[in-house]
Short mmCIF file of C-alpha atoms and ligand atoms in Angstrom, two decimals:
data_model
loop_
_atom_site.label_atom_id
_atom_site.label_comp_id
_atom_site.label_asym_id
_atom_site.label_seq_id
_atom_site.Cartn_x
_atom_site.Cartn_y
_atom_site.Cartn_z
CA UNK A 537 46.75 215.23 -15.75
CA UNK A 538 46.11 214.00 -12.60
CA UNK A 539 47.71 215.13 -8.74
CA UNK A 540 48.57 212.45 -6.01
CA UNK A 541 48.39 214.59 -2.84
CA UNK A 542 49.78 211.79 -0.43
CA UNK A 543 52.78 212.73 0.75
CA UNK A 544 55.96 211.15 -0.14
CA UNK A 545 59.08 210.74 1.93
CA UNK A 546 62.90 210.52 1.30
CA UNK A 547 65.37 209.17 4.00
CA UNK A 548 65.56 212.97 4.76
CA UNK A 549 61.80 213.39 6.14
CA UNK A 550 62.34 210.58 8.96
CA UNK A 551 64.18 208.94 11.97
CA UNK A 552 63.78 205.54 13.20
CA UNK A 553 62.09 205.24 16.70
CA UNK A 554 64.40 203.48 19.45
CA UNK A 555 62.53 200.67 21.18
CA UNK A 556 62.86 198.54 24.28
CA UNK A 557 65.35 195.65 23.56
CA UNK A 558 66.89 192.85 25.53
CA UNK A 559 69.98 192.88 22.78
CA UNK A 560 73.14 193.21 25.09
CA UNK A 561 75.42 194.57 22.33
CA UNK A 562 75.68 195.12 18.84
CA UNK A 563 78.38 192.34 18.29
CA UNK A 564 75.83 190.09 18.63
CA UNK A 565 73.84 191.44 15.41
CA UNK A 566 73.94 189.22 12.65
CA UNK A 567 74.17 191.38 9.38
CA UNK A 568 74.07 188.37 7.28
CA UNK A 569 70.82 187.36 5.12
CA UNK A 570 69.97 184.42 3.59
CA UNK A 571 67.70 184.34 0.22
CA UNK A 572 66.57 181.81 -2.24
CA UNK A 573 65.28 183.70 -5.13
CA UNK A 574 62.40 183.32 -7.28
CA UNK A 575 62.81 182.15 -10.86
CA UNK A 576 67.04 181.11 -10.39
CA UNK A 577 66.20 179.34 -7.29
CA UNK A 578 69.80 179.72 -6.23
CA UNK A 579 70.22 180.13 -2.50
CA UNK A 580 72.44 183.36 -1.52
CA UNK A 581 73.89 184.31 1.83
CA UNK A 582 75.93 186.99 2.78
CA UNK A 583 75.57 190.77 4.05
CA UNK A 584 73.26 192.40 1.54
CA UNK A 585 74.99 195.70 0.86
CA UNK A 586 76.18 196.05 -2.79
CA UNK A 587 78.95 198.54 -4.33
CA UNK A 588 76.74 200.49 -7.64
CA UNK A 589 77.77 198.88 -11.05
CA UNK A 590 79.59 202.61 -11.92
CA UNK A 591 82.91 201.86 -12.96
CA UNK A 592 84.23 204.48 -10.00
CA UNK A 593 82.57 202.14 -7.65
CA UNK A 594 82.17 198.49 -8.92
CA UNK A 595 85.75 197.79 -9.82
CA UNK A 596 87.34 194.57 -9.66
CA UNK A 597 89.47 196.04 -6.52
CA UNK A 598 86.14 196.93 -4.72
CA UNK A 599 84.99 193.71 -5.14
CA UNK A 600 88.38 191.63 -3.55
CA UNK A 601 87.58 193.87 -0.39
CA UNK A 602 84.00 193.96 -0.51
CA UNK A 603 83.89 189.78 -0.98
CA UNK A 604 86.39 189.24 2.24
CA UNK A 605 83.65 191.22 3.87
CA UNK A 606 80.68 188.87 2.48
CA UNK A 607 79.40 191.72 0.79
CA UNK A 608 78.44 192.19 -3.28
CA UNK A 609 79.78 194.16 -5.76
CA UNK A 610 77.94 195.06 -9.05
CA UNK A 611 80.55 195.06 -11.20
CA UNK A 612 80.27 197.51 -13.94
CA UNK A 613 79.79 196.60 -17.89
CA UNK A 614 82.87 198.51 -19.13
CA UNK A 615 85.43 195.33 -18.31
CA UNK A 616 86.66 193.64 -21.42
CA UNK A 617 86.45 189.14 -21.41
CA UNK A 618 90.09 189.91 -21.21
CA UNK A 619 89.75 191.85 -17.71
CA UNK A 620 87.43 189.46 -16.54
CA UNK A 621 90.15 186.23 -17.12
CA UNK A 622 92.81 188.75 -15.61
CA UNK A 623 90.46 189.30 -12.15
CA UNK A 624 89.42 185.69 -12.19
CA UNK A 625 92.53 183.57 -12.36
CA UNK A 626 92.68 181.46 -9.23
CA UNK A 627 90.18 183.32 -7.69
CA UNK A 628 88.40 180.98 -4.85
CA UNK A 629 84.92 180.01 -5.71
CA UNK A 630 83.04 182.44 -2.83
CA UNK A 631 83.62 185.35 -5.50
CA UNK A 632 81.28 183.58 -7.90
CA UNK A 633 78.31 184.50 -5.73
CA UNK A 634 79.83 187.78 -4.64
CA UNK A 635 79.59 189.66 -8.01
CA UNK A 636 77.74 190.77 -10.26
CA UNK A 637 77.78 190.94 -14.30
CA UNK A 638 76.12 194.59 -15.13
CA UNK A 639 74.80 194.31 -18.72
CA UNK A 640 72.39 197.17 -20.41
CA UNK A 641 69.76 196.10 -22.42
CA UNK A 642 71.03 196.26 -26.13
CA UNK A 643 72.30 193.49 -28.58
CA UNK A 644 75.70 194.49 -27.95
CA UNK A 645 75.20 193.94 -24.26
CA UNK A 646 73.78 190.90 -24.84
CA UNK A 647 76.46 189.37 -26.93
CA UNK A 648 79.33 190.63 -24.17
CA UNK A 649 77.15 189.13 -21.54
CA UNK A 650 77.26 185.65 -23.39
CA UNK A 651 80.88 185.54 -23.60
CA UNK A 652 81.21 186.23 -20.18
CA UNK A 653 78.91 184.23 -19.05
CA UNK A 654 79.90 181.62 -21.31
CA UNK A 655 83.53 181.39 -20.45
CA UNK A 656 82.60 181.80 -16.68
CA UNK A 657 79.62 179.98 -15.52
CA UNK A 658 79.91 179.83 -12.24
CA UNK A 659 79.33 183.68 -11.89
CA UNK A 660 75.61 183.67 -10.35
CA UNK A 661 74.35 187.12 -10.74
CA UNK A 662 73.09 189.48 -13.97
CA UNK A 663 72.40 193.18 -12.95
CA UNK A 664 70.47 194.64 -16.07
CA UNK A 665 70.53 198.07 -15.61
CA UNK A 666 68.78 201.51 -17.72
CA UNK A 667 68.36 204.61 -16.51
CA UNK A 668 64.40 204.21 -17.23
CA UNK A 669 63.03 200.60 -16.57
CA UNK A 670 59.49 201.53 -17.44
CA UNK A 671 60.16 200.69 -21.49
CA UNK A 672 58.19 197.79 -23.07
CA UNK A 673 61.63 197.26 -24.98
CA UNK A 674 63.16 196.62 -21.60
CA UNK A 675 60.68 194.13 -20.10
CA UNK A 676 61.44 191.83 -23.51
CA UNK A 677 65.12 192.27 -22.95
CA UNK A 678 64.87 190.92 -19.00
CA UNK A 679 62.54 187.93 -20.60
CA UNK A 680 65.34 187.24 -22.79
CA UNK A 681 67.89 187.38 -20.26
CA UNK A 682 65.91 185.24 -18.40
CA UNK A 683 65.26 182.64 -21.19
CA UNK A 684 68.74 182.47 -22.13
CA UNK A 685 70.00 182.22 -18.88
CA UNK A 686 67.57 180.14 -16.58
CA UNK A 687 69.77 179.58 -13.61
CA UNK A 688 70.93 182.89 -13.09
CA UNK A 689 69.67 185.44 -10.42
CA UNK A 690 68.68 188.39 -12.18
CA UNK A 691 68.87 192.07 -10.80
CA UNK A 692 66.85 194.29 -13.55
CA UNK A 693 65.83 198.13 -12.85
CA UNK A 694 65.61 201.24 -12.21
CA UNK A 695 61.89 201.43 -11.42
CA UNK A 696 60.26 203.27 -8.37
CA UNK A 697 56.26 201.65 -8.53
CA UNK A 698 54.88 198.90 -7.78
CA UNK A 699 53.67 198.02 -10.62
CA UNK A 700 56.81 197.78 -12.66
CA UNK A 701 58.09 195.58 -9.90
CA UNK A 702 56.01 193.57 -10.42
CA UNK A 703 55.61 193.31 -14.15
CA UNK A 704 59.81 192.96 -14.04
CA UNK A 705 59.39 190.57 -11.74
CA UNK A 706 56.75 188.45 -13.87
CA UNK A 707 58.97 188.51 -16.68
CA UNK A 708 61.95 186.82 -15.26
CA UNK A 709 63.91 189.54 -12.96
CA UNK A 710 64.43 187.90 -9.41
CA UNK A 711 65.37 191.42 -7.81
CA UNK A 712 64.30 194.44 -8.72
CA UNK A 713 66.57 197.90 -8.52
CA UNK A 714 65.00 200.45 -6.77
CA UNK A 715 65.86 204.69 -7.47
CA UNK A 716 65.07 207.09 -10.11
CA UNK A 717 66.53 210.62 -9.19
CA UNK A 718 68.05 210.08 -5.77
CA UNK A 719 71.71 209.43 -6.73
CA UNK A 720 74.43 211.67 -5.50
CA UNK A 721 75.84 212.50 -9.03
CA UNK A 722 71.98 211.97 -10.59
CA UNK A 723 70.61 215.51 -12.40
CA UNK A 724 67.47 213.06 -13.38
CA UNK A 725 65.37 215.27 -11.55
CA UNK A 726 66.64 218.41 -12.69
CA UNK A 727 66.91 217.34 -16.26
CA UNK A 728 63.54 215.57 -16.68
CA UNK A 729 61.47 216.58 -13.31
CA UNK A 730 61.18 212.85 -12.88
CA UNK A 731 61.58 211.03 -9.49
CA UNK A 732 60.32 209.72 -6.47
CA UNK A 733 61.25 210.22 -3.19
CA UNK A 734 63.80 207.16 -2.04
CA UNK A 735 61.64 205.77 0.97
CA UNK A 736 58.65 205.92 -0.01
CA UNK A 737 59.53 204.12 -2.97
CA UNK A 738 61.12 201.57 -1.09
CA UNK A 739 58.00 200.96 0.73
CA UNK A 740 55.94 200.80 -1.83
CA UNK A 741 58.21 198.53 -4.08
CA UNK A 742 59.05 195.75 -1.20
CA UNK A 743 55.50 195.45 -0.88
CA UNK A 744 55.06 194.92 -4.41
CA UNK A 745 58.10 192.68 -4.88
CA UNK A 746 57.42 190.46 -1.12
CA UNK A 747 53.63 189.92 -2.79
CA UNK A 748 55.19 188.02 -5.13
CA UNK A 749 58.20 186.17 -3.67
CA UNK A 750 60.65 188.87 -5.02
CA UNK A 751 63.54 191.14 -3.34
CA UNK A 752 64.31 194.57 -3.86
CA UNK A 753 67.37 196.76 -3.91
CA UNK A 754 67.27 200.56 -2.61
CA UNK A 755 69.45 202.11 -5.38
CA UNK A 756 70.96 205.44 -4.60
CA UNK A 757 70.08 208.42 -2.47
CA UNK A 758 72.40 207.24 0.88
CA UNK A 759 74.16 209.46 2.45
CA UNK A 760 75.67 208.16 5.69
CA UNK A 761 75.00 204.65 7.16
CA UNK A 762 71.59 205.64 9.46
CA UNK A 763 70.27 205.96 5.61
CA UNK A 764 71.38 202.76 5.18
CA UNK A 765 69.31 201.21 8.20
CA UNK A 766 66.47 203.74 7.09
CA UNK A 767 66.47 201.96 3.21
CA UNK A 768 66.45 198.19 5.15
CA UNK A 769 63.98 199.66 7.73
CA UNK A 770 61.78 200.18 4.87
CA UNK A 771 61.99 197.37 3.65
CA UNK A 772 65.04 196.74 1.31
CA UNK A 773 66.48 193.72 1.02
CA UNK A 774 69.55 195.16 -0.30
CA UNK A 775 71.06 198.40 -0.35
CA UNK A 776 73.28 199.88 -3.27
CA UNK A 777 75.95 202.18 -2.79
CA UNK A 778 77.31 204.73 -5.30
CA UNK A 779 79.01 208.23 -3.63
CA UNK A 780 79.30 206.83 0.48
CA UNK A 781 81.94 204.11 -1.62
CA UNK A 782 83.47 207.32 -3.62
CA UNK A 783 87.12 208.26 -2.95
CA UNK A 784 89.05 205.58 -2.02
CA UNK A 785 92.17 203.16 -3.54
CA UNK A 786 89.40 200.97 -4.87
CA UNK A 787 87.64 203.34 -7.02
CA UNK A 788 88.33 203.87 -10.24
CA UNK A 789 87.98 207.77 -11.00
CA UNK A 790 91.14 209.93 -11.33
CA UNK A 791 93.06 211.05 -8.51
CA UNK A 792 93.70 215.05 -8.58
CA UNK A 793 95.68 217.36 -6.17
CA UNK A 794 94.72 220.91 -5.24
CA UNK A 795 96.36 222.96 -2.64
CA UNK A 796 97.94 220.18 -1.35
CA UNK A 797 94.32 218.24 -1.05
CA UNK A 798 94.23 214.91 -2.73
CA UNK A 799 91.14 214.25 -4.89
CA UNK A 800 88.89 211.55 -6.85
CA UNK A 801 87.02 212.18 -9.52
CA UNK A 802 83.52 210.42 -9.17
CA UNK A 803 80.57 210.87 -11.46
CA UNK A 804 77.54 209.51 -13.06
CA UNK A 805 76.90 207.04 -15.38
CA UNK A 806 75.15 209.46 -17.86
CA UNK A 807 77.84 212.54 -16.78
CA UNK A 808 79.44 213.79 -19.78
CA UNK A 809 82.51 212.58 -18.62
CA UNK A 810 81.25 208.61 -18.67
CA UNK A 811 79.98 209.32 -21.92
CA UNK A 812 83.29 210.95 -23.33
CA UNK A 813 85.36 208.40 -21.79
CA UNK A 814 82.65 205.18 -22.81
CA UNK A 815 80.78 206.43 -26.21
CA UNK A 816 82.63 209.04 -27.63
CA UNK A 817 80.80 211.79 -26.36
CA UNK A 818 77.33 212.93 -25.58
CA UNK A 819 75.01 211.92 -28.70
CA UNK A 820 72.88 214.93 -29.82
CA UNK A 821 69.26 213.91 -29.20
CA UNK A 822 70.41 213.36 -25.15
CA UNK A 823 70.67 215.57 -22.42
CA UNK A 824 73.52 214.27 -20.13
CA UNK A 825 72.03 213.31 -16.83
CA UNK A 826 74.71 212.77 -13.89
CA UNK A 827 77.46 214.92 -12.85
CA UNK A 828 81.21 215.24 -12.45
CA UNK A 829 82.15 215.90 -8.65
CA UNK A 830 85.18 215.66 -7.17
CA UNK A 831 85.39 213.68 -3.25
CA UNK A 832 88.46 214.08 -1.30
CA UNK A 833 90.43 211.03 -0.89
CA UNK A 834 89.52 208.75 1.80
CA UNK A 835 92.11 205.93 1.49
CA UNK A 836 91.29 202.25 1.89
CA UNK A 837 87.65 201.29 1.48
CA UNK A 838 87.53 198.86 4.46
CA UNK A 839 87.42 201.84 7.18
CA UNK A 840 84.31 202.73 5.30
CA UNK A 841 83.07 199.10 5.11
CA UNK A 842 83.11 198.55 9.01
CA UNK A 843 81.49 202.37 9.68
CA UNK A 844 78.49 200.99 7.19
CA UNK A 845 77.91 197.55 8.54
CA UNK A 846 78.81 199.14 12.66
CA UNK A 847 76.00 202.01 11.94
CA UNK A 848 73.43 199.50 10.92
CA UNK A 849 74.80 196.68 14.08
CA UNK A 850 73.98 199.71 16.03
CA UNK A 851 70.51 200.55 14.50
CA UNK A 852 69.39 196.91 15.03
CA UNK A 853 70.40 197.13 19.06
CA UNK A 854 68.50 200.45 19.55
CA UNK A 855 65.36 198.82 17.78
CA UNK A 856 66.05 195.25 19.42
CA UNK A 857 66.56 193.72 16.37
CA UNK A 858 68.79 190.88 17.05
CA UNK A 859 69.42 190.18 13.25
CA UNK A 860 68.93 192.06 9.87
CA UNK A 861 66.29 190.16 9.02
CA UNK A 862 64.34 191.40 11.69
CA UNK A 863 64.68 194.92 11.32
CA UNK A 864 62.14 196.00 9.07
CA UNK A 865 59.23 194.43 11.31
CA UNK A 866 60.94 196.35 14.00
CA UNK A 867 61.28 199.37 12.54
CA UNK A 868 58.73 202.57 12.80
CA UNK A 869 59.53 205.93 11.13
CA UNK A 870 58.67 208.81 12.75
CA UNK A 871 58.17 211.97 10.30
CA UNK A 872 60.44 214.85 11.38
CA UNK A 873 61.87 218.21 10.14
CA UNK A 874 65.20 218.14 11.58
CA UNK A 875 67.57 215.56 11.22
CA UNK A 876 71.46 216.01 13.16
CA UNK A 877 72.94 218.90 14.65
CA UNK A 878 74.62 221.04 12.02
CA UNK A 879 76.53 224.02 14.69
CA UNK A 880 80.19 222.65 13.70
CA UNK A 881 79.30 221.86 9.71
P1 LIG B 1085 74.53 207.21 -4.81
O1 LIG B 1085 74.78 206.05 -3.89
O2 LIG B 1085 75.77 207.82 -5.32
O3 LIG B 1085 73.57 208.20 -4.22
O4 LIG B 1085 73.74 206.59 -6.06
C1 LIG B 1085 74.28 205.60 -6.88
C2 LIG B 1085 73.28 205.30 -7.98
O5 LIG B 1085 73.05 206.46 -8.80
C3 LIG B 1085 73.71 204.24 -8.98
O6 LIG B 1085 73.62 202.94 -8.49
C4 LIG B 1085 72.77 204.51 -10.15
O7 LIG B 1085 71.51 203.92 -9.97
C5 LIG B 1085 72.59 206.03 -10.08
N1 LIG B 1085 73.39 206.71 -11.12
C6 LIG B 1085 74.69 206.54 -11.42
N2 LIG B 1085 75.08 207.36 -12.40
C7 LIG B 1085 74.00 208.08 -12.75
C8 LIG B 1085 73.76 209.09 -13.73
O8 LIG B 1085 74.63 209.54 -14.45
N3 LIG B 1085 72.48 209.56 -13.81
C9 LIG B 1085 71.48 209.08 -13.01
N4 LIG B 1085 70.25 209.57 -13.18
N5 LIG B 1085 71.68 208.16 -12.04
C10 LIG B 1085 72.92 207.66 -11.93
#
């Protein structure tokens, strides 16, 4: 056993420092990043927030909003071939490189992926996604991902140390998924005592991934869009979105009412209600490990689009930051123990 008495911090534990800036106004901010990745080589461009490959987030729906918007969506694995020709008839070309195909890392997966991927092979991105990227069995998988499909751009995760980035990395993964524990509807931590605290991971992973020509996503853990420009500050390159995308026409998730209060259901991946509704139920040797919550409805997603992508224009003015790009170098945390003013929560 061994004790690492650094400390570790979550977007909780900081602020970003305002700086001097000769930015007039946040309109001129431009969110938009360019990339050419690693092993695919495929050049991307477009605003590097991404809607989480849960299917009450990254639903086809999500993704015609999210796309008009330059943004990606991580379109979850539980879409039949059939849904996919459905979504894709006379779709314009831009949503090729605006979604994602989210595959896990069995044979099964692999064979669904293929016939996807076969039929449609224009779509650019693979998201490969376990709860626990740290498995030997898992590296192989993203090496055969990657040898089967060399001109893809491969997201693979969830790790939290540099290391792993950069053995997934090394084995064919072009980005690698940040997050183990910080999800809104994640009982990881509870369950397992597993985690690591969302910033600090990010910091320590971008360094890792950067070292080697690789990008990194900040999976889970955001709570309102300064967390956002915190995860970016620290050096994501893109941010994924679960519960801030919850409750709105484009998620999937039931709708309830209650007192007159409209309702969506939203909940985790591992929940017993994913696994009831996906695999029949929770197998014995597992412990489920996400939750069932319910968010009250929000309507449209766009209103929550533009508050996102305004918060962050807004970060990159106070920092002077005339572009996204710029804003890690721009950005330093200062550690603090109170956050906003909570008289009228
Ligand atoms: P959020 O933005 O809601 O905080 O986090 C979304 C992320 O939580 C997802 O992208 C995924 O990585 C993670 N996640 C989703 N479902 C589950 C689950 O059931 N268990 C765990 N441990 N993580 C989950």
């Amino acid at each position: 056993m061994r004790v690492e008495t650094d400390f570790k911090l979550g977007f909780k534990d900081v602020l970003i420092r305002p700086k001097r800036s000769t930015l007039k106004s946040r309109v001129h901010v431009d969110l938009e990043r360019q990339f050419t990745f690693l092993h695919s080589k495929r050049q991307w461009r477009g605003v590097p927030v991404i809607a989480a490959n849960m299917d009450t987030i990254g639903t086809f729906a999500t993704a015609e909003i999210l796309t008009s918007h330059q943004l990606l969506t991580a379109v979850h694995k539980h879409y039949s071939l059939e849904d996919w020709d459905a979504f894709l008839a006379d779709k314009e070309q831009d949503i090729y490189e605006r979604v994602m195909v989210s595959t896990g890392a069995t044979e099964d997966d692999m064979l669904r992926l293929s016939q996807i991927l076969g039929k449609y092979p224009g779509l650019s991105f693979i998201c490969i996604d376990v709860a626990n990227g740290y498995a030997e069995s898992f590296v192989d998988f993203v090496a055969e991902v990657r040898h089967n499909f060399p001109d893809k751009t491969i997201v693979a995760g969830n790790v939290v140390t540099g290391e792993m980035v950069e053995q997934l990395l090394l084995s064919g993964a072009d980005i690698v998924k940040v997050g183990i524990g910080p999800g809104s509807v994640c009982t990881t931590r509870l369950k397992t005592g597993i985690g690591y605290p969302q910033l600090s991971a990010v910091i320590e992973c971008a360094d890792a991934a950067h070292g080697l020509g690789g990008r990194i996503i900040s999976d889970g853990g955001c709570k309102c869009p300064g967390d956002v420009a915190k995860a970016f500050g620290a050096g994501a390159d893109f941010v994924m979105l679960g519960g801030m995308l919850a409750g709105h026409d484009e998620s999937g998730g039931q709708l309830v009412e209650r007192d007159g209060q409209q309702y969506k259901l939203y909940y985790g991946m591992s929940s017993e209600t994913a696994m009831e509704k996906h695999a029949g139920g929770v197998a014995e040797y597992r412990a489920s490990e996400g939750k069932t919550v319910e968010v009250p409805y929000r309507g449209p997603i766009e209103a929550t689009i533009r508050d996102v992508l305004g918060g962050l224009r807004s970060t990159c003015t106070y920092v002077g930051a005339s572009a996204l790009k710029e804003l890690t170098k721009r950005t330093t945390f200062i550690c603090v123990r109170e956050q906003e003013n909570t008289i009228f929560d």
